[in-house]
Amino acid sequence: MSLSKLSSQAPEQALVENMVKMRHLDEYSILRNLECRFTEDEIYTYVGTVLIAINPFRMLPLYTPDILDRYSESGTLAQPPHVFAVADRAFRALLETWKDQSIIVSGESGAGKTESTKLLLEYLMEMSRRSGGDKGAPTESEESEESLEELCLYAQTILEAFGNAKTIRNDNSSRFGKWFEVYFSRGGHIQGAVINTYLLEKSRVVTPEEGERNFHIFYELLAHAATNAEIAKLYSLGSPSSFHYLAQSSVSSINGVSDAQEFVKLTDALTVFQISKEDQANIWRIIAAILHLGNITFKVTSVQTASSTQDGSLIENPDVAKQAASLLKIPYEMLEKALLFHSYGSRSLIYIPYKPQEAQDARDALSKALYAGIFNFLGQRINMCLSKGRGGSLSSHKTIGVLDIFGFEILQTNSFEQLCINFCNERLQSHFNEECFRIEQEEYRAEGVQVEDIPYKNNQPCVDLLEQRPTGIFAMIEEEINTPGGSEKNLLSKMFQQHKGSEYLARPTAKEGLDCFKIDHYAGNVVYKSEGLMDKSRDALHADFEAVMKTSADEEYLPVINQARIDGPLGGVKVDEFKATAKPGGKGKKAQPTLGTQFCLQLNSLMKKLNSTKPHFIKCLKPNMQKQGGLFVAEEILCQLQYTGIVGLCKIRQIGYPERMPLEEFYLRYCPLCYTEPDAESLIMKLAELNVLKDGLWCLGHTKLLMKHEQSNVLSEALEAVRLKACILVQKYCRGWYWRRWLKRMVGIRRFVKDAIAKRDEKLLAEGLEKMDDLPSHGEHLPEKAAAKQLLTRLREEKEAAAMLQSAITARDMKQLEAAISLSKTIKYETDLVKKARELLTQLELEAEGLFTSQDFLRSLYDALVRSKLVEALEAANKHGYDFAEVRQARGLLARMDQEADLLKKYEQSLAAKDLKSVDEVLAKMTDIGMELPPNAKETLANLEKQVARKSLEGALESDLEKAVASRDVAKVEACLQKAVEEGLKAPCVDAAKTFLHNVKKKKEDLGALMAVIKTLEVKMAGTGGIVIADLEAGQKCLKQLASYQFTQDESAQVNGAQQTLRKGMAVHQCVESMHKAISSRDYNLLSTTYETAVKLEIQQDIVEKAQQTMKEIEAEGPQLPTGTMAQILEIARNTRWRFDKYGRLRTREQFAKGKYMNRKKTMETMFSFSKEVIPNSMIDLPSQTSKVAVNINKCLLAFCGVRRSTYPAASAQALMDKGKAIGSLRDEIFVQVCKHLTDNTESKTAERGWMLLCMCIDLFSPSVEFELYLLNFVAKYENHEEWKEYARYCLRRLEEELDMDEEALADSVHQKQVPSIDYITQ
């Protein structure tokens, strides 16, 4: 191994992951260890618990789901150094101690802080998902919403677009600081988050340095406009070189980054945070307005004022200014006046013209203000979503804070921004020194532990130089701003006078510049220019522009942006908080805080938070200034090691005891190791006796036990072992209890079902079958279930038959009786009810033979009223044994007729005998019995009165009968008709009523016959027996007979239901017929189609099981790939037999969802279609360990396709293909997962990434011989798809090439292929 000269100066020793274990400890030994590990792509190294991370400037396979699993499942004790380990340590410490944690990521610009921060958050989000467990089934609205974990990662995309830029040192440099506070529940689930931002570098908007870029968003918007003519025209956008704010630097692109693709990611992220398309359009409009503002130029002109002529400015390109005003929806005249003049005065305004340079400065001030407003507005919207969390207050939760702050900077020209950035890094370095050196050494002395003092560079004097009030530099800048006539020159003079003897402030040399000052920072000397220092610190927008913004026609959006600018950055301290410490200005007015003072207060607030947390440090190092992958410049690393204090940290960690725990806390935490000991001291002695506490690795202080990291790890491992043993014991008893309870439940269910079978109780049987569904495999393997299902079907058939029989008996309807008796015969149902129905049917048939029904019989009596006919009718009734009401009524009528005849005979005899007394007696008797008196018995008056009464009665009867018929009320018609017949009414309405009743009776009979047929069909369809075409034809015949009738609403519903049943019956019949044909011909296509139809129609016949068995037999025969052309092979592959979800090695849906307790049904339903959820098990039936790898492959697939947020999606694709190339048994699994991802995927972006992945996988390795036709079938479906045909045809061409190879050539081909690089995948 070739080492640098500096590293070669160190003695050889074994490489270590934790540098406190090094035997020889000095700068060069540390450098050598880091360099040797770097050359082996080991970019992470520990110093105690502090992580050293060297930026590799290239992608390494260090962040795959497999690696994440190592840290999340086994902790960090046995794992190598990694950024995931730091996140895991903070997460576990939060849950164990329930104290706030912080992770401080520091390093100079370009050292990889932002990437480390994203990886930290990605790990914390994943741990939250695992801790949260499965939730209930999502509602329809929740399915489209992103999880809180996803929101936290999406926020990074937005903040990077608007707050990051390419610099000379870093392609994605954060030009602002952020403190990401994530709130966790006691169970480790994220409840909300807040992102505080600090000191956005607004000057970059108007003056980016040469070799650097402006903020990413400008280039991303222009790249989008280049492909979208409508946007380009709407906002008048062109290339970066056409805008002054961007053209000041010759760099407009970043190697390996597509601004157009980044814009798509940005819009997706904005949508996730509920920023509507309209709001997004407003943002693009203002961004475009900023670009156009930058293109406004000015020239000198003379301006006539009230008192004199002064030099002023004139806009050279008013068309550009008008475009900017139009985009801001501001009147051009107002914008022009604000750009060319500034006003002062209170009652009457006086306007002073700007000189061209001043006008340019005013233009730039407006641009910076607008951009700051957008940045703060987006931050507020992000926090609005994140802080809502999962409901409830966040104050009851603990946090893990991740600090990603701007790195230390030494540029060619350093101004106010660099002063603030470097001051921030001074404070963080001071915090690091406090935590790792001063506090630790003071604690050793307080505990009476003898540890050598390690010297370190105390940078507190430099911090005081900058911050201390009232003599600190920031305070002096503020004072000079508030002093009338203050200037940078006076400021420099006062600074050098005030700090004349300071070691940290010096005058620069003449070469460095006389208008500068030099500060000795912990990372080196930095020369700062004083020019513009006060203006940048003042950071005020002139009131003229405030007034202009109020005139905007954009009444909704621009005021919000302006208010966000006024409110300040999200982590800012409000003006009210500052007033208490602000120094009064002139004339008794309170001074407004300058940007520098606000930043100091923000930083104090941040440091207060950091001091209240348990810190975890990541020190990012930059191996070279060229941003070249794999290049380790020892001089650069050594310089960073020196000024960050890593060497001193190594020494103090080596000789000291960094883990310090109060005795009470130690006892509470570790008493499970020896629970018989009564107190901490005795526990410590016992553990030392058991050699759990190792000699030399611990020391007992006055109030604390001090340990080295190795000892802390040993204790943690011992505690984990005890906990594991306890957990196993608890699991043993819990599982025993659980399975005993489960066995008892299963036995109880089986007994319940057996009792239900014995009782033949339909309700109990249904309940028992429902309970059996909770058993393994839904109880299908138990004989009781089959018996119960069969009996339940039988009972339901019998119930339907009994209902039909009872209905037919009640209606005394011959057709219904015949249908019900026929059904009973079909299902072999014999009961007393069936016998009764048969007897009634026979009786009705006899009635038909006797030519009389009960109604006809009664009607004949009323029609005839002739004794001979009445006697004849009664003789017929007696012959058939009739004894219904009408017969009895007829006998009474015959007796009455005989009585009347006898009276008439006596009356005639009396008349003949002229026996008046007898006539009187007879007439009296006639009157008594209500007999009509002979015509001559009463006088003419009596006869006339009777005639009038008769006519009135007939009129009333006719009217009632006509109304009843018109109302179509059967009961009324029958009642009125009976009265009319009784009165002997002869009229057309009587005939109409008789016809109406006849039709009603016929409709009822026909409808009853139809329903009898339908019930028969329903019973047959619900049972295992088949239906015949005669059943369907009978139903159709009944429908035709009913076509001419008018129906009530209820009758219409019955007819419609009958039609649906007939249609379903026809579909069942056709399906069964086709299934018979498919089984006999072994046509897999037809079998598959008819089987799916049978499942949908819920056909229970044995033929369905036979069809399924036949399909399995065909599938078991295995694919036999024919020889021939690709077209011939594809013709075979298109058969539904080769659908990928029919692959013989696939798990069943139940096996696939095994272990999934929530949303199990949904998981089973989406086994073969697109889902955003990670699969719970492998798709193919694989061994458990390989199945776990398959689950991680699915995570890689979802990460690459954009379904799951990932810091490095291309690395996920590379990891997936690595697995497929290395492990042959996983190749079919990968292809099946990709097919699942593409099936029913309506998200074009994720689907396209899936097709890209499929193409790369087919390029790299082939499916197994068994899976070839299945893959061909899937791809061929999309051969002519409008959106995916190019991908599909490419896959088919590649598969055709591989099908032509023999197995040996194919194996060689796979062996020779290389997994594509991440850069290739990204492109």
Short mmCIF file of C-alpha atoms in Angstrom, two decimals, residues 264-476:
data_model
loop_
_atom_site.label_atom_id
_atom_site.label_comp_id
_atom_site.label_asym_id
_atom_site.label_seq_id
_atom_site.Cartn_x
_atom_site.Cartn_y
_atom_site.Cartn_z
CA VAL A 264 -39.68 17.22 -10.73
CA LYS A 265 -38.58 15.94 -7.32
CA LEU A 266 -39.08 19.42 -5.89
CA THR A 267 -42.64 19.76 -7.20
CA ASP A 268 -43.46 16.34 -5.78
CA ALA A 269 -42.13 17.42 -2.38
CA LEU A 270 -44.07 20.71 -2.48
CA THR A 271 -47.26 18.81 -3.26
CA VAL A 272 -46.65 16.50 -0.30
CA PHE A 273 -46.55 19.56 1.97
CA GLN A 274 -49.96 20.65 0.65
CA ILE A 275 -48.52 23.50 -1.38
CA SER A 276 -51.03 23.63 -4.20
CA LYS A 277 -50.26 23.97 -7.89
CA GLU A 278 -51.52 27.54 -7.66
CA ASP A 279 -49.11 28.33 -4.81
CA GLN A 280 -46.30 26.67 -6.72
CA ALA A 281 -47.08 28.80 -9.76
CA ASN A 282 -46.89 31.90 -7.54
CA ILE A 283 -43.48 30.80 -6.27
CA TRP A 284 -42.18 30.28 -9.82
CA ARG A 285 -43.62 33.68 -10.76
CA ILE A 286 -41.70 35.46 -8.00
CA ILE A 287 -38.50 33.51 -8.70
CA ALA A 288 -38.80 34.59 -12.35
CA ALA A 289 -39.45 38.17 -11.23
CA ILE A 290 -36.21 38.09 -9.20
CA LEU A 291 -34.30 36.98 -12.31
CA HIS A 292 -35.82 39.77 -14.37
CA LEU A 293 -35.12 42.34 -11.63
CA GLY A 294 -31.45 41.39 -11.90
CA ASN A 295 -31.48 42.28 -15.59
CA ILE A 296 -32.60 45.89 -14.96
CA THR A 297 -29.73 48.28 -15.71
CA PHE A 298 -29.30 51.96 -14.93
CA LYS A 299 -27.53 54.94 -16.46
CA VAL A 300 -26.68 58.41 -15.21
CA THR A 301 -29.13 61.22 -15.87
CA SER A 302 -29.88 64.66 -14.52
CA VAL A 303 -32.90 64.91 -12.29
CA GLN A 304 -34.66 68.19 -11.64
CA THR A 305 -35.82 68.55 -8.05
CA ALA A 306 -37.73 71.39 -6.42
CA SER A 307 -34.57 73.25 -5.50
CA SER A 308 -31.83 72.02 -7.80
CA THR A 309 -30.66 69.65 -10.49
CA GLN A 310 -28.99 66.48 -9.20
CA ASP A 311 -27.33 63.42 -10.66
CA GLY A 312 -29.78 60.55 -10.73
CA SER A 313 -30.53 57.35 -12.59
CA LEU A 314 -32.61 56.20 -15.50
CA ILE A 315 -33.69 52.63 -16.32
CA GLU A 316 -31.95 51.65 -19.54
CA ASN A 317 -34.24 48.72 -20.36
CA PRO A 318 -37.78 49.60 -19.25
CA ASP A 319 -39.20 46.56 -21.05
CA VAL A 320 -37.33 44.31 -18.62
CA ALA A 321 -38.51 46.38 -15.66
CA LYS A 322 -42.08 46.18 -16.95
CA GLN A 323 -41.76 42.39 -17.18
CA ALA A 324 -40.59 42.24 -13.55
CA ALA A 325 -43.40 44.57 -12.45
CA SER A 326 -45.92 42.44 -14.34
CA LEU A 327 -44.74 39.26 -12.64
CA LEU A 328 -44.91 40.96 -9.23
CA LYS A 329 -48.30 42.43 -10.21
CA ILE A 330 -47.02 45.88 -9.23
CA PRO A 331 -47.74 49.05 -11.23
CA TYR A 332 -44.68 49.78 -13.31
CA GLU A 333 -44.66 53.44 -12.34
CA MET A 334 -44.52 52.55 -8.63
CA LEU A 335 -41.67 50.07 -9.11
CA GLU A 336 -39.75 52.53 -11.31
CA LYS A 337 -40.05 55.29 -8.70
CA ALA A 338 -38.89 53.00 -5.87
CA LEU A 339 -35.88 51.90 -7.92
CA LEU A 340 -34.82 55.45 -8.89
CA PHE A 341 -35.66 57.47 -5.76
CA HIS A 342 -35.67 57.05 -2.02
CA SER A 343 -37.89 59.11 0.24
CA TYR A 344 -37.61 60.49 3.71
CA GLY A 345 -39.80 62.57 5.93
CA SER A 346 -42.97 61.86 7.83
CA ARG A 347 -45.68 64.34 6.95
CA SER A 348 -44.47 65.37 3.50
CA LEU A 349 -42.15 63.00 1.64
CA ILE A 350 -39.00 64.29 -0.02
CA TYR A 351 -37.61 62.15 -2.84
CA ILE A 352 -33.85 61.93 -3.39
CA PRO A 353 -32.64 60.35 -6.65
CA TYR A 354 -30.36 57.32 -6.54
CA LYS A 355 -27.10 57.28 -8.40
CA PRO A 356 -26.78 54.23 -10.73
CA GLN A 357 -24.82 52.19 -8.19
CA GLU A 358 -27.29 53.09 -5.45
CA ALA A 359 -30.20 52.15 -7.70
CA GLN A 360 -28.54 48.82 -8.40
CA ASP A 361 -28.13 48.27 -4.66
CA ALA A 362 -31.81 49.07 -4.13
CA ARG A 363 -32.76 46.60 -6.88
CA ASP A 364 -30.61 43.92 -5.24
CA ALA A 365 -32.10 44.65 -1.83
CA LEU A 366 -35.59 44.03 -3.24
CA SER A 367 -34.47 40.78 -4.88
CA LYS A 368 -32.90 39.51 -1.66
CA ALA A 369 -36.00 40.45 0.33
CA LEU A 370 -38.28 38.59 -2.07
CA TYR A 371 -36.10 35.48 -1.99
CA ALA A 372 -35.85 35.53 1.80
CA GLY A 373 -39.64 35.82 1.94
CA ILE A 374 -40.08 32.73 -0.25
CA PHE A 375 -37.53 30.76 1.78
CA ASN A 376 -39.18 31.64 5.09
CA PHE A 377 -42.67 31.02 3.68
CA LEU A 378 -41.68 27.51 2.61
CA GLY A 379 -40.08 26.88 5.98
CA GLN A 380 -43.25 27.93 7.74
CA ARG A 381 -45.39 25.65 5.56
CA ILE A 382 -43.02 22.74 6.21
CA ASN A 383 -43.17 23.30 9.95
CA MET A 384 -46.93 23.69 9.83
CA CYS A 385 -47.20 20.14 8.48
CA LEU A 386 -44.43 18.61 10.60
CA SER A 387 -45.42 20.19 13.92
CA LYS A 388 -49.01 18.94 13.61
CA GLY A 389 -47.53 15.49 13.87
CA ARG A 390 -49.91 12.78 14.95
CA GLY A 391 -52.08 15.04 17.05
CA GLY A 392 -51.67 16.29 20.60
CA SER A 393 -48.97 18.46 22.08
CA LEU A 394 -45.32 17.83 21.23
CA SER A 395 -44.13 19.21 24.57
CA SER A 396 -44.67 15.87 26.30
CA HIS A 397 -42.27 14.10 23.94
CA LYS A 398 -38.48 13.96 23.84
CA THR A 399 -36.38 14.97 20.89
CA ILE A 400 -33.38 14.01 18.85
CA GLY A 401 -31.93 17.15 17.31
CA VAL A 402 -29.67 16.99 14.25
CA LEU A 403 -27.55 20.05 13.59
CA ASP A 404 -26.42 20.62 10.03
CA ILE A 405 -24.70 23.96 10.08
CA PHE A 406 -22.59 25.71 7.48
CA GLY A 407 -18.95 24.60 7.51
CA PHE A 408 -15.99 26.79 8.32
CA GLU A 409 -15.05 28.90 5.28
CA ILE A 410 -11.92 30.71 4.17
CA LEU A 411 -12.65 32.27 0.78
CA GLN A 412 -10.74 34.70 -1.39
CA THR A 413 -13.15 37.41 -0.30
CA ASN A 414 -14.66 37.00 3.16
CA SER A 415 -17.45 39.29 4.25
CA PHE A 416 -20.27 39.43 6.77
CA GLU A 417 -21.68 36.00 5.83
CA GLN A 418 -18.35 34.29 6.41
CA LEU A 419 -17.96 36.15 9.72
CA CYS A 420 -21.29 34.75 10.94
CA ILE A 421 -20.58 31.26 9.57
CA ASN A 422 -17.14 31.08 11.17
CA PHE A 423 -18.43 32.52 14.45
CA CYS A 424 -21.03 29.75 14.50
CA ASN A 425 -18.31 27.16 13.99
CA GLU A 426 -16.28 28.78 16.78
CA ARG A 427 -19.21 28.33 19.14
CA LEU A 428 -19.68 24.71 18.08
CA GLN A 429 -15.98 24.00 18.53
CA SER A 430 -16.19 25.63 21.95
CA HIS A 431 -19.15 23.38 22.78
CA PHE A 432 -17.13 20.38 21.60
CA ASN A 433 -14.19 21.42 23.80
CA GLU A 434 -16.53 21.91 26.74
CA GLU A 435 -18.07 18.46 26.37
CA CYS A 436 -14.92 16.55 25.53
CA PHE A 437 -12.17 18.34 27.46
CA ARG A 438 -12.96 20.95 30.11
CA ILE A 439 -16.08 19.41 31.67
CA GLU A 440 -14.55 15.94 31.56
CA GLN A 441 -11.31 17.02 33.26
CA GLU A 442 -13.18 19.00 35.92
CA GLU A 443 -15.32 15.96 36.64
CA TYR A 444 -12.22 13.80 37.16
CA ARG A 445 -10.97 16.27 39.73
CA ALA A 446 -14.38 16.46 41.46
CA GLU A 447 -14.57 12.66 41.68
CA GLY A 448 -11.02 12.33 42.97
CA VAL A 449 -9.80 10.35 39.95
CA GLN A 450 -6.19 10.86 38.89
CA VAL A 451 -6.11 11.45 35.14
CA GLU A 452 -3.45 13.36 33.26
CA ASP A 453 -4.62 16.75 31.98
CA ILE A 454 -4.64 16.85 28.20
CA PRO A 455 -3.87 20.28 26.71
CA TYR A 456 -6.30 21.56 24.13
CA LYS A 457 -6.78 24.80 22.25
CA ASN A 458 -9.30 26.85 24.18
CA ASN A 459 -11.09 29.08 21.68
CA GLN A 460 -13.34 30.81 24.21
CA PRO A 461 -11.34 34.10 23.95
CA CYS A 462 -12.09 34.16 20.21
CA VAL A 463 -15.79 33.57 20.93
CA ASP A 464 -15.74 36.47 23.42
CA LEU A 465 -14.00 38.69 20.89
CA LEU A 466 -16.89 38.21 18.51
CA GLU A 467 -19.88 37.98 20.85
CA GLN A 468 -19.21 39.73 24.15
CA ARG A 469 -21.26 42.85 24.78
CA PRO A 470 -20.57 45.69 24.49
CA THR A 471 -17.02 45.24 23.17
CA GLY A 472 -17.54 42.25 20.88
CA ILE A 473 -17.26 42.75 17.14
CA PHE A 474 -20.95 42.08 16.48
CA ALA A 475 -21.95 44.58 19.20
CA MET A 476 -19.55 47.18 17.79
#
